[in-house]
Structures are given as C-alpha cells and as structure tokens.
Short mmCIF file of C-alpha atoms in Angstrom, two decimals:
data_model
loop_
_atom_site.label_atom_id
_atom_site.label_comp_id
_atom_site.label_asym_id
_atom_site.label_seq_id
_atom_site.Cartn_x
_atom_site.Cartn_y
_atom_site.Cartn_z
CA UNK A 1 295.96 270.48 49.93
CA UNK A 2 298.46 269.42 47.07
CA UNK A 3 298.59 265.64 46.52
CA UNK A 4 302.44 264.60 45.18
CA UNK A 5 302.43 261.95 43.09
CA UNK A 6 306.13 260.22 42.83
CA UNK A 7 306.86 258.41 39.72
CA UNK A 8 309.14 255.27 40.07
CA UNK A 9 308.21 252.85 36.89
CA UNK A 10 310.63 253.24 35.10
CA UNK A 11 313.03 250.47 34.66
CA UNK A 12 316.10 252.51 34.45
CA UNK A 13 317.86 249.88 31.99
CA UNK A 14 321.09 252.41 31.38
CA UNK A 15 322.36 252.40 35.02
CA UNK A 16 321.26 248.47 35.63
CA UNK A 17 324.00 248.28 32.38
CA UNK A 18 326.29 250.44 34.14
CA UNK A 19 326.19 248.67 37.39
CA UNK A 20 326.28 245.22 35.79
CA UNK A 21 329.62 246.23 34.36
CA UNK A 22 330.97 248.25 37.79
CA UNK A 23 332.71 246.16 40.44
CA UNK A 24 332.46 248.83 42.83
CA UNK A 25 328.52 249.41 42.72
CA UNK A 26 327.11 246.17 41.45
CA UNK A 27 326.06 245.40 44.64
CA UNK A 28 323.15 248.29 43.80
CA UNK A 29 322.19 246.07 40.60
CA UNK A 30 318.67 245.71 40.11
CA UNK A 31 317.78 248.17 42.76
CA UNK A 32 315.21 251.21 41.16
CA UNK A 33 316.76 254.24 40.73
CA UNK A 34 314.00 255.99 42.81
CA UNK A 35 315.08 253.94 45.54
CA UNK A 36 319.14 253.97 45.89
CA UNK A 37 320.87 255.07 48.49
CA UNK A 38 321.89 258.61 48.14
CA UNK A 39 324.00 261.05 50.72
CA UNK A 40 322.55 260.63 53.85
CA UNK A 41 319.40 259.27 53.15
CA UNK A 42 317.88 255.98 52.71
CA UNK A 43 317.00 256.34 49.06
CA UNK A 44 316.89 259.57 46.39
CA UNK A 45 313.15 259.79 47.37
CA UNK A 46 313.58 259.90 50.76
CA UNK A 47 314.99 263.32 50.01
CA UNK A 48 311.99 264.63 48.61
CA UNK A 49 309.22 263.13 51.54
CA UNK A 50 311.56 264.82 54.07
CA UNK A 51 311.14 267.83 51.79
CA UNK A 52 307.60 267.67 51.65
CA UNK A 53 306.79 266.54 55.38
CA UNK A 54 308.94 269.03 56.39
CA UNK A 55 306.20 271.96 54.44
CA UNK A 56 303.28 270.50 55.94
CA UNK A 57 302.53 267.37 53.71
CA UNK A 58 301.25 263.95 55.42
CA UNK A 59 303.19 261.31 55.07
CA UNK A 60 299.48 259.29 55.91
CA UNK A 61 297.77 261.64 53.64
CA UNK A 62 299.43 263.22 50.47
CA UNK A 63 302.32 261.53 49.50
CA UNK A 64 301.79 259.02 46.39
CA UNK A 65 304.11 256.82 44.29
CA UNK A 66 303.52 254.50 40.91
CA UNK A 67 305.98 251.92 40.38
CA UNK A 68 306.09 248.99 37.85
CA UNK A 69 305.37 245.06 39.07
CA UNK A 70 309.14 244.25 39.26
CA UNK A 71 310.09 247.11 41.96
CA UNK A 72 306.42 247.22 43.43
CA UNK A 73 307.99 244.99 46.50
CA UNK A 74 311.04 247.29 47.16
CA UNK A 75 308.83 250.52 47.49
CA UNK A 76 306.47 248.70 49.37
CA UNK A 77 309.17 247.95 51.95
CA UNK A 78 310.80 251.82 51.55
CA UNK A 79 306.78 252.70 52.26
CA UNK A 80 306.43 251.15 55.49
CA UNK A 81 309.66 252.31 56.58
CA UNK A 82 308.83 255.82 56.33
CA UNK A 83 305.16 255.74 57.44
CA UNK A 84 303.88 256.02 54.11
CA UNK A 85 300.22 253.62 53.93
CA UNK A 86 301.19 251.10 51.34
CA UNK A 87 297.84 251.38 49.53
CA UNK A 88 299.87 254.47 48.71
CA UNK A 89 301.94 252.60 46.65
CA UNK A 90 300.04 251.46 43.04
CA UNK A 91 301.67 248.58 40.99
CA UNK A 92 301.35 249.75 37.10
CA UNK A 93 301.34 245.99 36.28
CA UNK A 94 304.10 245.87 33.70
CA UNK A 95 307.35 243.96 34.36
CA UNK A 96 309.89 244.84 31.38
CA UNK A 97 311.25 248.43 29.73
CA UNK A 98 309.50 247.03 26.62
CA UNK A 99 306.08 246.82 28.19
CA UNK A 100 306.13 249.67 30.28
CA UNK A 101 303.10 252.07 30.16
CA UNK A 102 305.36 255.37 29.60
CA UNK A 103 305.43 258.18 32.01
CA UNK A 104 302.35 260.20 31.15
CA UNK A 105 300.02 256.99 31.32
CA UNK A 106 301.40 256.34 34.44
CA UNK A 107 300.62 259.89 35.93
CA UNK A 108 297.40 259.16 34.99
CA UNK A 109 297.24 255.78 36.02
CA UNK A 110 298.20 257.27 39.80
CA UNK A 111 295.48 259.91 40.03
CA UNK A 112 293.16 257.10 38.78
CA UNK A 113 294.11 254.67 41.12
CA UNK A 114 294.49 257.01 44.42
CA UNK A 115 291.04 259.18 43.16
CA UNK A 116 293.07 262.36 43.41
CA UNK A 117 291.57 264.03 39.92
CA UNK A 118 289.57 266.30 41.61
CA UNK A 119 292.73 268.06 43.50
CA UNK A 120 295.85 269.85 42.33
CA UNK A 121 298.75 267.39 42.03
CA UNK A 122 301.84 267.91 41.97
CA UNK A 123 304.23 265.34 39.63
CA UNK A 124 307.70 264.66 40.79
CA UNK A 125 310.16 262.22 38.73
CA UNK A 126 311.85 259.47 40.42
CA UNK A 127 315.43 260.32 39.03
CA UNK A 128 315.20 263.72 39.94
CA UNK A 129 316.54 265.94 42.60
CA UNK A 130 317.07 269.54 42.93
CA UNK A 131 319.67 271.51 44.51
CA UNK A 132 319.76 272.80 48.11
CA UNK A 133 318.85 276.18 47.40
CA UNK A 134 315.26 275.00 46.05
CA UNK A 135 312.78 277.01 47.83
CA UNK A 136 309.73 274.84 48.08
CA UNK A 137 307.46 277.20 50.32
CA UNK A 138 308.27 280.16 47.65
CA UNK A 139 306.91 277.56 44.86
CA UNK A 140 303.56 277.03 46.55
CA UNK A 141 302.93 280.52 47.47
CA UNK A 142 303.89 281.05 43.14
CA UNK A 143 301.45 278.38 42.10
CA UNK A 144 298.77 279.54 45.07
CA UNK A 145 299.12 283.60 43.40
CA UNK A 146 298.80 283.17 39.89
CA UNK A 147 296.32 285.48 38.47
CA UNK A 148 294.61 282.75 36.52
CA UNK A 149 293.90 279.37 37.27
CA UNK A 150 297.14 277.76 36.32
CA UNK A 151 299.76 275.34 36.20
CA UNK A 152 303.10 275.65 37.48
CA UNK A 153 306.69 273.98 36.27
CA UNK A 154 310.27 274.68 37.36
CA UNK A 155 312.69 275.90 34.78
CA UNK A 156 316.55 275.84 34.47
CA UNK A 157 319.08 277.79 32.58
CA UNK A 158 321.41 275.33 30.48
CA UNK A 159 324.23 275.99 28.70
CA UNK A 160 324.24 276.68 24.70
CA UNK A 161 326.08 273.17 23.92
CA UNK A 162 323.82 271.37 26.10
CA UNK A 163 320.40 272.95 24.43
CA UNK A 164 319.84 269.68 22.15
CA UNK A 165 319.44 267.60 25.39
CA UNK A 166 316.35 268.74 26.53
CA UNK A 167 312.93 270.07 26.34
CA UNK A 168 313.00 273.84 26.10
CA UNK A 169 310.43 275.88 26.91
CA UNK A 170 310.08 279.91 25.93
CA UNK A 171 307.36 282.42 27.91
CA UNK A 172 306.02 285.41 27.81
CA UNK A 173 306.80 288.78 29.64
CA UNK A 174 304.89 286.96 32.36
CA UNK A 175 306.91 283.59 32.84
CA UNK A 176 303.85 282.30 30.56
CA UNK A 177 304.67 279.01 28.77
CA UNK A 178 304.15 279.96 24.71
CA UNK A 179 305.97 277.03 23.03
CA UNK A 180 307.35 273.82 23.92
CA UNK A 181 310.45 272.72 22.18
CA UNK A 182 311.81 269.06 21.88
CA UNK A 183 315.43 269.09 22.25
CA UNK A 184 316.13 271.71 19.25
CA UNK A 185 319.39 272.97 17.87
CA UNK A 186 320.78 276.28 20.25
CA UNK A 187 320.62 278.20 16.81
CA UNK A 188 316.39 277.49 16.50
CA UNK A 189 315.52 279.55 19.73
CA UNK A 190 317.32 282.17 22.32
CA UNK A 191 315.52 280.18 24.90
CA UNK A 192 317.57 278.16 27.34
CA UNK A 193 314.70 277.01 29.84
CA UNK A 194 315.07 273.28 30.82
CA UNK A 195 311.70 272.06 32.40
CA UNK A 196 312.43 268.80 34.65
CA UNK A 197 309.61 266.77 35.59
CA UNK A 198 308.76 268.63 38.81
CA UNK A 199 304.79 270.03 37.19
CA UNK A 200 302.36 271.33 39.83
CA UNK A 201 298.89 270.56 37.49
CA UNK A 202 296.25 272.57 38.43
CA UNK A 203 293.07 269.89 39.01
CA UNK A 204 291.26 271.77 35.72
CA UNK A 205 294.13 270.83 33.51
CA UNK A 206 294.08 267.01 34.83
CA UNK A 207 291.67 265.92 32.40
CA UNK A 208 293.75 267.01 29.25
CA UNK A 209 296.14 264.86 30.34
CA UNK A 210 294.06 261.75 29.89
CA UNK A 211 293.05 263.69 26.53
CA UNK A 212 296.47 263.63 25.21
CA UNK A 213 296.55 260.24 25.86
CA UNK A 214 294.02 258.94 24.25
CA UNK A 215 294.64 261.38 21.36
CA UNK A 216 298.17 259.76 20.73
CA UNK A 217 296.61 256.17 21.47
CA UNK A 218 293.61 256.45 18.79
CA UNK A 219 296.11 257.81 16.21
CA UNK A 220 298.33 254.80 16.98
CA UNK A 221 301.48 256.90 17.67
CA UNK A 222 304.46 255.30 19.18
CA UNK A 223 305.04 254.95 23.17
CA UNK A 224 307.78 257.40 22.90
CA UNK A 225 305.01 260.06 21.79
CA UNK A 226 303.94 259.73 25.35
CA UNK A 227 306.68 258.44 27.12
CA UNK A 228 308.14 261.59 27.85
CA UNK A 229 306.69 264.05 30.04
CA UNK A 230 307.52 266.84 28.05
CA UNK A 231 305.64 265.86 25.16
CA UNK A 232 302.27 266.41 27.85
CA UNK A 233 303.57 270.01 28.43
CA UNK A 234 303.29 270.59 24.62
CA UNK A 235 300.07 269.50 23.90
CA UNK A 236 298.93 271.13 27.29
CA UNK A 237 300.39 274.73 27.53
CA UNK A 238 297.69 275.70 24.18
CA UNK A 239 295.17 274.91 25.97
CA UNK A 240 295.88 275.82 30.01
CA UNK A 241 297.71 278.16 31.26
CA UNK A 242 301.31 276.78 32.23
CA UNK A 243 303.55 279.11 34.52
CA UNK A 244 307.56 278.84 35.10
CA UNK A 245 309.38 278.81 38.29
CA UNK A 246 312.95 279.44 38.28
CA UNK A 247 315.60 276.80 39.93
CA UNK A 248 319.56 276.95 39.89
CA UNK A 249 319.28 273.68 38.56
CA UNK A 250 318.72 269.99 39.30
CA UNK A 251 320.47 266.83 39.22
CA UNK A 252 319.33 263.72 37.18
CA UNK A 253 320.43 260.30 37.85
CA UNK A 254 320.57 258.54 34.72
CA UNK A 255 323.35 256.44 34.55
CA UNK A 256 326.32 255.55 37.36
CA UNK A 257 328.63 258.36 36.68
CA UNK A 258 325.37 261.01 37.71
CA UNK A 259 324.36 258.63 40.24
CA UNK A 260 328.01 258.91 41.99
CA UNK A 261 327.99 263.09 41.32
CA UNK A 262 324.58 262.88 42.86
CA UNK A 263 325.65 261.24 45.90
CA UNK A 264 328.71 263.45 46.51
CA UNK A 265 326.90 266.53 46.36
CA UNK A 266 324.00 265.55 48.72
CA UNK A 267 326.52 263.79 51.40
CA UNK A 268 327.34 268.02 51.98
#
C-alpha cells in the first residue's frame, strides 16, 4: 500500500505578514497554513485525509505528516481529532523560517523517521489543494500500470504570462519527464506543464533523494538549492523514470488573498 507523507514545516512567513496586517483574519495569525480552516472542513488537510480515507487509506496506518517544532503542538491536536496516531506526526526540530531544514530534507526526514523507505510514498504539500474534478483512483491505477518501474507527478497547463512562476516540466510522446525547467521565460520552451508538489516516488527512486541531498550539502550549495521540491525532480528524472498525470489545475495558498479564493471555492 502507498504511504502519504504530508508536509507541514514550513513556516509560511508571507500569509503570517498578511494576516498580521488584516483585521478581518488576524484572528488566524500564527496558525500553519496546513492547518486553517478551509470550506467546510476543519483545516486544508483535512481535505486531503478525507480524500485518501475515502480510496482505501488508514487513517491508523498510512497517513504521515512532518511539521516544524513551533506548529508540532497544533497538528498534534488536528491528529487526534481525526484518528490519526500521533507518533504519526514527526517534529523536524527547527523553530524559525531561517533554520528550517527545506522541503526535500524534510521528505526525507519523514520516511526516515516513520521507516517507510522500503514502500512507495506518495508526497503531498501542505499548501496545496486540487480541484474537485481530481480523480484520485484514476492516478493510482496510472502509477500501478506504468510499463516501467516509475514515478508519477501531476501536471497543469498554465497560461503563457504565468510560465516564469513555476517549474516546468516537458515529456516525451509517452508523458515521460525529459527536462526540468526552473521558472524559465515562455519564449525558452513550448512547454506549459506546472508540476505541484503532489509526487508519487516509486520506493527504488527513494534513495536518490537522500543522494541529492547530500550531493548539494557536500558541495555547500545554498538551502534554496534544496528547498524547493522541484529542484529534486531535476536531479531525479535523469536517473528514474518520472511519469505525468494530467490535472485541471490546483490551488495554492500562499498568501491571504489565495487563502480567501481557496476557501470560496471549496465552501461549493
């Protein structure tokens, strides 16, 4: 069975700014983004564990999340309101934005500390939702048919003036990943493939992850190096397989005006 592993440890420091300076939603100040309220659920995540438990994950069983030592209480609490064990729940030990560990440590840091290297896992961001269309069963059955051993990512069609804000990825004939492109100009590619963090890694690519790590650590490179998720996809997709998975898109809290568009659409 697929293991999910939820990352929430990031720190979120544009929408804290944003709510610090809203009279409307400071009340939410200081709470993770993972975890606000959102539509009719408790918290954004909550979204996704109904999601999953409703496709045959256990709540007891397969559902992980990494956090940071300043929110590790609040999930703890979310955890044993939803039935999720809170040894479940790993604390990455840092407490500011400036310490933080960086996403791609932290995914590590999660299979690690649950022992779930030797399984597929699949990575979800904390900020990250997709819309109600999102077939999860026909994503599963995609990653559990490729040809080769693989792994599988969703992709998104964005717009040509909104190309420079992301990752891009271009594929083969076959939905193959073949390059990995960090937020390039519209006129450097005909691609127009977002890639959110929503990566189903097959357990034999796992241990290039901690590879790319250690590669950028030894070499001294800057957190932001490995900070982004993307960034793992690009040093990855060379060297293991990477499929695509088509979505109509996603929505990504990052600061209050997304978080109120986010909350409007999912109160439908």
């Amino acid at each position: 069975m697929v293991k999910v592993l939820i990352l929430g440890a990031g720190y979120g420091t544009r929408l804290q700014r944003d709510l610090n300076a809203s009279e409307n939603y400071k009340h939410l100040l200081g709470v993770p983004k993972a975890l606000l309220p959102l539509g009719n659920q408790d918290a954004l995540i909550t979204h996704w564990i109904k999601l999953f438990e409703s496709h045959g994950f256990s709540l007891q069983n397969d559902i992980y999340v990494v956090t940071n030592g300043q929110c590790y209480k609040s999930f703890k609490i979310w955890a044993a309101a939803h039935g999720i064990p809170l040894d479940h729940i790993a604390n990455d030990g840092t407490l500011t934005n400036e310490t933080r560990l960086g996403a791609v440590p932290d995914i590590m840091f999660g299979i690690n500390t649950f022992g779930i290297g030797k399984e597929d896992v699949l990575v979800v961001g904390g900020d990250t939702l997709f819309l109600h269309d999102f077939d999860l069963d026909r994503f599963l059955s995609t990653f559990n048919k490729c040809d080769n051993e693989c792994s599988l990512v969703t992709t998104y069609r964005v717009a040509d003036e909104d190309v420079h804000k992301f990752g891009i990825v271009e594929t083969n004939s076959k939905g193959i990943i073949t390059s990995f492109l960090e937020k390039p100009e519209p006129t450097s590619t005909k691609a127009r493939s977002a890639c959110p963090c929503f990566y189903l890694f097959h357990r034999k690519a796992i241990p290039l992850i901690q590879e790319f790590i250690t590669i950028c650590k030894e070499s001294n490179a800057p957190k932001e190096a490995y900070d982004a998720t993307g960034k793992c996809l690009a040093y990855l997709y060379p060297r293991f397989p990477i499929s695509t998975f088509s979505i109509s898109g996603r929505i990504d809290v990052g600061g209050l005006e997304s978080y109120i568009e986010a909350d409007k659409y999912f109160e439908k």
